[in-house]
Short mmCIF file of N, CA, C and O in Angstrom, two decimals:
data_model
loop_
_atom_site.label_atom_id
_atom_site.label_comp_id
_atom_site.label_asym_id
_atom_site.label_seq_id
_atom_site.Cartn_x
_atom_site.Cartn_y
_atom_site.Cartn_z
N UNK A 1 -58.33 223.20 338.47
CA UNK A 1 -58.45 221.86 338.03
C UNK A 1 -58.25 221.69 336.52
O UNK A 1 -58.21 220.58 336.00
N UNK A 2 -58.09 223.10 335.71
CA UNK A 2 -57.91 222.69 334.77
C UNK A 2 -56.27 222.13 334.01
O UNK A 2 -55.35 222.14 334.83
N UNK A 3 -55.93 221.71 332.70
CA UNK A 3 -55.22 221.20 332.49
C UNK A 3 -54.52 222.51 332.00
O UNK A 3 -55.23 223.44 331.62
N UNK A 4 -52.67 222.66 331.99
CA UNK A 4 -52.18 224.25 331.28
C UNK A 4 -51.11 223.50 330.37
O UNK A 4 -49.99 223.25 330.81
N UNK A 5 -51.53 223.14 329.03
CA UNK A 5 -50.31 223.04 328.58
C UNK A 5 -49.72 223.99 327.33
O UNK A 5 -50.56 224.85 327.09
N UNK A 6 -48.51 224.12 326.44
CA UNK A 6 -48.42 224.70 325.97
C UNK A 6 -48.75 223.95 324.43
O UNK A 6 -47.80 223.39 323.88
N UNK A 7 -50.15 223.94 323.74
CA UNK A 7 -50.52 223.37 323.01
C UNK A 7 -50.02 223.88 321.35
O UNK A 7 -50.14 223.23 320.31
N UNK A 8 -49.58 224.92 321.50
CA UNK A 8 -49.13 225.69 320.19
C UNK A 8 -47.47 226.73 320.31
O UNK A 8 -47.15 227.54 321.19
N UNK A 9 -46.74 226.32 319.12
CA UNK A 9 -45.19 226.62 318.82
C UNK A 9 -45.48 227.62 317.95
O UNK A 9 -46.40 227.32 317.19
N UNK A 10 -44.99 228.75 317.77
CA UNK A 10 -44.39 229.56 316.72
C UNK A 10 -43.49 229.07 316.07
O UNK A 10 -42.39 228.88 316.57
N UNK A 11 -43.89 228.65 314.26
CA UNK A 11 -42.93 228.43 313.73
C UNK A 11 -42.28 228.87 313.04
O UNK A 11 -41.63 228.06 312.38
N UNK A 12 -42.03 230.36 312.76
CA UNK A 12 -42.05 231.48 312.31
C UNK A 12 -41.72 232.88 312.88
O UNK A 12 -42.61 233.32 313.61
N UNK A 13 -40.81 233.54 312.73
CA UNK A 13 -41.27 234.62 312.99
C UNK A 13 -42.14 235.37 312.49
O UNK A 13 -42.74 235.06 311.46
N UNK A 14 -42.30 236.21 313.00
CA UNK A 14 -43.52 237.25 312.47
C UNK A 14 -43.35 239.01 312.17
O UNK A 14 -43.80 239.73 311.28
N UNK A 15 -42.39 239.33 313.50
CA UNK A 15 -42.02 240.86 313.63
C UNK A 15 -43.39 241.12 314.01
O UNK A 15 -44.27 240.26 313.91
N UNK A 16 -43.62 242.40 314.49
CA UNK A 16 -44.38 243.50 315.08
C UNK A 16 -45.63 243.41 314.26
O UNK A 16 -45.75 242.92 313.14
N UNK A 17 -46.66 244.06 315.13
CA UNK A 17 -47.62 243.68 314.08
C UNK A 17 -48.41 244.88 314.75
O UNK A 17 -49.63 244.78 314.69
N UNK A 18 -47.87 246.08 315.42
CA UNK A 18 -48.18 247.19 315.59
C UNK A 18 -48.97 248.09 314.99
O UNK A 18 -49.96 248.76 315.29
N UNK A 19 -48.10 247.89 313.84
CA UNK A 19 -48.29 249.17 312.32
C UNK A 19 -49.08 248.65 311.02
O UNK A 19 -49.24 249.20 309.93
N UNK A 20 -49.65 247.07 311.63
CA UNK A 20 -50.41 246.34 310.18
C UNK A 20 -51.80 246.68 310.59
O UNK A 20 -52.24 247.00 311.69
N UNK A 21 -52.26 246.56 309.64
CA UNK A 21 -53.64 246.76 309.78
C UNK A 21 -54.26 244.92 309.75
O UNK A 21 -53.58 243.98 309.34
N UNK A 22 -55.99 244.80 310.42
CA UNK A 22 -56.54 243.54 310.87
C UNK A 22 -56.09 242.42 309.17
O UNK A 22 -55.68 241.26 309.05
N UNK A 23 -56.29 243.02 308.62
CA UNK A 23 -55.76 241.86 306.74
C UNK A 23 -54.45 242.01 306.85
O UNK A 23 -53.92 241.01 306.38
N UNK A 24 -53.87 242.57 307.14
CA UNK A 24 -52.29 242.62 307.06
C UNK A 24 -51.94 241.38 307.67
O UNK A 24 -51.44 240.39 307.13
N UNK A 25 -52.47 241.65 309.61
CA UNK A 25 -51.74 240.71 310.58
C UNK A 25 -52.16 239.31 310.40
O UNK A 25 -51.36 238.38 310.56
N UNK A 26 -53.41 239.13 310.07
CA UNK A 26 -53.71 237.95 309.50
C UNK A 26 -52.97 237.48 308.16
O UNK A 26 -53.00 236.25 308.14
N UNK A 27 -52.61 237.77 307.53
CA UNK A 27 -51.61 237.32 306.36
C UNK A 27 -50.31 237.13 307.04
O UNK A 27 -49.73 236.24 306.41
N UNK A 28 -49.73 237.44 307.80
CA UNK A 28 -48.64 237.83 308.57
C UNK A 28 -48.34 236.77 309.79
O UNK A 28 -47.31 236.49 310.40
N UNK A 29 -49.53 236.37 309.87
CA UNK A 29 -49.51 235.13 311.26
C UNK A 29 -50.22 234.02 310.44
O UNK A 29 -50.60 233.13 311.21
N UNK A 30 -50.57 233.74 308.98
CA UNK A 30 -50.89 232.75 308.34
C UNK A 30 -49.71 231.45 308.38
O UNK A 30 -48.73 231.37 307.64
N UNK A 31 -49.97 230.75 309.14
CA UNK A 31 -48.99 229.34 308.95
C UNK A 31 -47.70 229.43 310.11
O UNK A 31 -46.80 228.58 310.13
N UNK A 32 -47.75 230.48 311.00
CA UNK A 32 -47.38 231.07 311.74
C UNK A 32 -46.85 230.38 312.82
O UNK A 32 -45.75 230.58 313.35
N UNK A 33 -48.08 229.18 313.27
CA UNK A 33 -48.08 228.26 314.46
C UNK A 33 -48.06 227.09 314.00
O UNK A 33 -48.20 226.89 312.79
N UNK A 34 -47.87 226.13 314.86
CA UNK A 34 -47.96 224.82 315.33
C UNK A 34 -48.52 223.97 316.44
O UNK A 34 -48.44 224.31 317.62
N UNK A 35 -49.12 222.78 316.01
CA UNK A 35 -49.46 222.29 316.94
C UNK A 35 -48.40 221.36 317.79
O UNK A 35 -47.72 220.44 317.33
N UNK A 36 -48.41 221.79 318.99
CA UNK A 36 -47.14 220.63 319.48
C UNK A 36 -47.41 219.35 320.44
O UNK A 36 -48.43 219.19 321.10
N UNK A 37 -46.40 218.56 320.40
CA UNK A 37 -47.02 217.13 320.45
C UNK A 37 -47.73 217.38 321.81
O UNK A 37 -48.76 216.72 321.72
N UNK A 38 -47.72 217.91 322.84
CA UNK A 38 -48.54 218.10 323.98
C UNK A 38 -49.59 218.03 323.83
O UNK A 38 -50.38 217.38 324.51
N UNK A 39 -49.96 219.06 322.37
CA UNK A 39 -51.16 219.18 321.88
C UNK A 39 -51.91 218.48 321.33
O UNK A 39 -53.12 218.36 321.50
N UNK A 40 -51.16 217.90 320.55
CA UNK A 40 -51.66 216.05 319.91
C UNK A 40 -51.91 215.84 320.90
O UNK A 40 -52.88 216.54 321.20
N UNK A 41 -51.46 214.97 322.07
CA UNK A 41 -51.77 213.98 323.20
C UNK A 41 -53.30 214.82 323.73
O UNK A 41 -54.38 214.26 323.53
N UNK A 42 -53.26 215.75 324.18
CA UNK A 42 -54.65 216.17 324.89
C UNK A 42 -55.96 216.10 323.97
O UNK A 42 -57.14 215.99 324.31
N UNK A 43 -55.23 216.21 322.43
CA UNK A 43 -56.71 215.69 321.24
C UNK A 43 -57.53 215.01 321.75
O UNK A 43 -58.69 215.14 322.16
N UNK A 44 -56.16 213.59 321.61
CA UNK A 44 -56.81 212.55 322.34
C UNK A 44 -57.27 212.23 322.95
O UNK A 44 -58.04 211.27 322.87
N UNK A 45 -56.81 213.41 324.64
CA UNK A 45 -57.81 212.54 325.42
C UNK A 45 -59.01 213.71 325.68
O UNK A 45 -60.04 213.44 326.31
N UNK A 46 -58.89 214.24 325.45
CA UNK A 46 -60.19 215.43 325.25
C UNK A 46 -60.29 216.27 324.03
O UNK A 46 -59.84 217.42 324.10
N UNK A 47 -60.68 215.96 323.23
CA UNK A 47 -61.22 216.27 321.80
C UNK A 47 -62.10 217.65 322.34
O UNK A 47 -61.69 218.75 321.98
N UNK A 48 -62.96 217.59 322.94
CA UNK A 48 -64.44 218.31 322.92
C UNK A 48 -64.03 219.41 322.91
O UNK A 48 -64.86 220.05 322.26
N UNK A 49 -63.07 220.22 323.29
CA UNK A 49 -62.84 221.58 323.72
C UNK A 49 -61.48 221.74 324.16
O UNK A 49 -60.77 220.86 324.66
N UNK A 50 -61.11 223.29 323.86
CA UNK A 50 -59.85 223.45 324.34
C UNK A 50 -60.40 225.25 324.95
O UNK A 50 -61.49 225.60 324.51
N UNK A 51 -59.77 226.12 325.76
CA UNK A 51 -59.59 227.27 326.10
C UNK A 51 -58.43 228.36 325.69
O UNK A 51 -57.95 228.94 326.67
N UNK A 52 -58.12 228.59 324.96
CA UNK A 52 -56.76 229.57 324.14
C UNK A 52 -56.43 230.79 325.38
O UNK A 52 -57.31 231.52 325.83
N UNK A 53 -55.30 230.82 325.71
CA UNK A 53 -55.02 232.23 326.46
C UNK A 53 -54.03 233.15 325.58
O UNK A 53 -52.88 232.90 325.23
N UNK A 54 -54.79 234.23 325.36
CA UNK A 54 -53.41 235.28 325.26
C UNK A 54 -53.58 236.38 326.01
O UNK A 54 -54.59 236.54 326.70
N UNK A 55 -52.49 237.34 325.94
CA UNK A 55 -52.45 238.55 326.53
C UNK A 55 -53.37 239.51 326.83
O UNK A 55 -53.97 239.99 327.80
N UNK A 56 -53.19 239.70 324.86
CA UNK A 56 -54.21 241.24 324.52
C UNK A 56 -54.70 240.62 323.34
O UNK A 56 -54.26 239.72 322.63
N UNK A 57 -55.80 241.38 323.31
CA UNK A 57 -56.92 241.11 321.96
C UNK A 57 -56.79 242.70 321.26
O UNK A 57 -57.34 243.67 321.78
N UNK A 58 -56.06 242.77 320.12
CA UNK A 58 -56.25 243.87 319.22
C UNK A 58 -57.37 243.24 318.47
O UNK A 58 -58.52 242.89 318.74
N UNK A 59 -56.41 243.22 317.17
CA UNK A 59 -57.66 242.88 316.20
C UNK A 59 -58.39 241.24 316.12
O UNK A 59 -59.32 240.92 315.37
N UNK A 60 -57.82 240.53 316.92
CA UNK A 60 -58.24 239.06 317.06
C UNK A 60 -57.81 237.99 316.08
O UNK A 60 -58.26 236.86 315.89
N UNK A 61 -56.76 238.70 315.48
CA UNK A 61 -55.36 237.74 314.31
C UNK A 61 -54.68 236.70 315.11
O UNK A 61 -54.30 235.64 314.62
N UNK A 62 -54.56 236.98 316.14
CA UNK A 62 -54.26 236.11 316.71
C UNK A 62 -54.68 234.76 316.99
O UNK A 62 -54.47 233.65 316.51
N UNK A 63 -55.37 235.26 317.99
CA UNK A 63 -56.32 234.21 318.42
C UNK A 63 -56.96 233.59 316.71
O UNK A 63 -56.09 232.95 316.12
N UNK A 64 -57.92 233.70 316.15
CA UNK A 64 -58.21 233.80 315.03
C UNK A 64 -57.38 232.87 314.47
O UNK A 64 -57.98 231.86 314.10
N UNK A 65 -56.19 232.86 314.30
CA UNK A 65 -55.01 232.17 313.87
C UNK A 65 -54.48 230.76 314.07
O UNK A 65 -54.07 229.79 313.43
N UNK A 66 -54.80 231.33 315.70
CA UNK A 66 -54.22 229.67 316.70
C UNK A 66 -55.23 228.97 316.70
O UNK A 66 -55.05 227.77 316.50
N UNK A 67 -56.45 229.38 316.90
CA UNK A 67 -57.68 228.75 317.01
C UNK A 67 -57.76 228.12 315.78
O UNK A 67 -57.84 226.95 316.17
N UNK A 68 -57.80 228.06 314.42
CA UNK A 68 -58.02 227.58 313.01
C UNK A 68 -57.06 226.03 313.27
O UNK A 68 -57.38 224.86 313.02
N UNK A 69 -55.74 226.65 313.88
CA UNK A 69 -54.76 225.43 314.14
C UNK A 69 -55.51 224.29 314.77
O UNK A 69 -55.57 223.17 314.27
N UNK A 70 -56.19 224.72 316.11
CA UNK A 70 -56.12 223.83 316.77
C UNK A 70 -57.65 223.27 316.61
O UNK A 70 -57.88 222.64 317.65
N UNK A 71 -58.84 223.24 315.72
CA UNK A 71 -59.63 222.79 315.56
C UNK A 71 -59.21 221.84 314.23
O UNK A 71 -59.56 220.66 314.35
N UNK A 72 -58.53 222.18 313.00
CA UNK A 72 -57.68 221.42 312.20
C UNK A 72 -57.32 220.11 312.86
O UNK A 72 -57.80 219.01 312.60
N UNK A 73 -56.57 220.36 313.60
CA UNK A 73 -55.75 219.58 314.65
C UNK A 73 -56.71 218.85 315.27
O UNK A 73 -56.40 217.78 315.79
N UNK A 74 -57.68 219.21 315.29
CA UNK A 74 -58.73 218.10 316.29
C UNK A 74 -59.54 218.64 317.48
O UNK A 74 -60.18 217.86 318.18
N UNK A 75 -59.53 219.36 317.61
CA UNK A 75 -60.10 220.05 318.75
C UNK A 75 -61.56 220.51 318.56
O UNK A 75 -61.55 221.65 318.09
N UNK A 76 -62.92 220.01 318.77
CA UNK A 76 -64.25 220.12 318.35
C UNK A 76 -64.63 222.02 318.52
O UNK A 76 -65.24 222.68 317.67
N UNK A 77 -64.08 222.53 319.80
CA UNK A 77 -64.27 223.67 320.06
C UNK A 77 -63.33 224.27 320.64
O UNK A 77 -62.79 223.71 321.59
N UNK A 78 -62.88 225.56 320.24
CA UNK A 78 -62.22 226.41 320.92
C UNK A 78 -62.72 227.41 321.71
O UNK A 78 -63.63 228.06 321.19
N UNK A 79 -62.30 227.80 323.10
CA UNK A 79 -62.59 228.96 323.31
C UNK A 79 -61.19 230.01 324.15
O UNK A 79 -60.10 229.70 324.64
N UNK A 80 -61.85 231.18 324.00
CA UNK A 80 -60.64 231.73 323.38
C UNK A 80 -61.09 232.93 324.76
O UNK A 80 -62.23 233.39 324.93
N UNK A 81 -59.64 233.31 325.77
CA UNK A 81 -60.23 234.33 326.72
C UNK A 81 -58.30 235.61 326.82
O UNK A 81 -57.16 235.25 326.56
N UNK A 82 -58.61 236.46 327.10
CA UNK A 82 -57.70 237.33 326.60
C UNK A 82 -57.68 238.27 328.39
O UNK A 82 -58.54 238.57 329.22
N UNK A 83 -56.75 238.36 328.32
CA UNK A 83 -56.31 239.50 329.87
C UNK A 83 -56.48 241.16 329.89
O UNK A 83 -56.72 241.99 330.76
N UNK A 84 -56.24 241.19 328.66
CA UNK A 84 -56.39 242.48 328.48
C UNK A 84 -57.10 242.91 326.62
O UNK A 84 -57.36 241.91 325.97
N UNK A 85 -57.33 244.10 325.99
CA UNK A 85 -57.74 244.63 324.98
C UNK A 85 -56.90 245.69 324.84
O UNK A 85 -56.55 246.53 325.66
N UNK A 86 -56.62 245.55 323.74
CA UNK A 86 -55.55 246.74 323.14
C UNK A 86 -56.26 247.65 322.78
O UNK A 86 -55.76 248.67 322.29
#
């Protein structure tokens, strides 16, 4: 029942982020994303919370990253769930 959209764009590349260390990849995925208009529209109609999916959780630059976006953006709470751990 929940809603799946794709709320965030890479606007940037980035390259590999294998060989960086957790301050590296975070400098490295700084400004990285975007919010996309999908993402605007669901602000609106649900502000309170959003759920983030990614893959793998290394050092949490990621997530970490997108999440900053999308509370900026409007989003009261993020939560953030991962498939696997690197």
């Amino acid at each position: 029942g929940l809603v799946v959209l794709k709320a965030l764009k890479r606007s940037r590349a980035t390259g590999h982020q294998t060989a960086l260390t957790r301050a590296q990849r975070l400098q490295n995925l700084r400004g990285a994303f975007v919010i996309t208009h999908a993402g605007l529209r669901q602000i609106q109609k649900f502000p309170a919370g959003v759920i983030l999916v990614d893959d793998v959780l290394t050092t949490g630059s990621t997530i970490d990253e997108c999440a900053k976006i999308l509370r900026h953006a409007g989003f009261q709470k993020v939560i953030a769930i991962t498939a696997m751990r690197g």
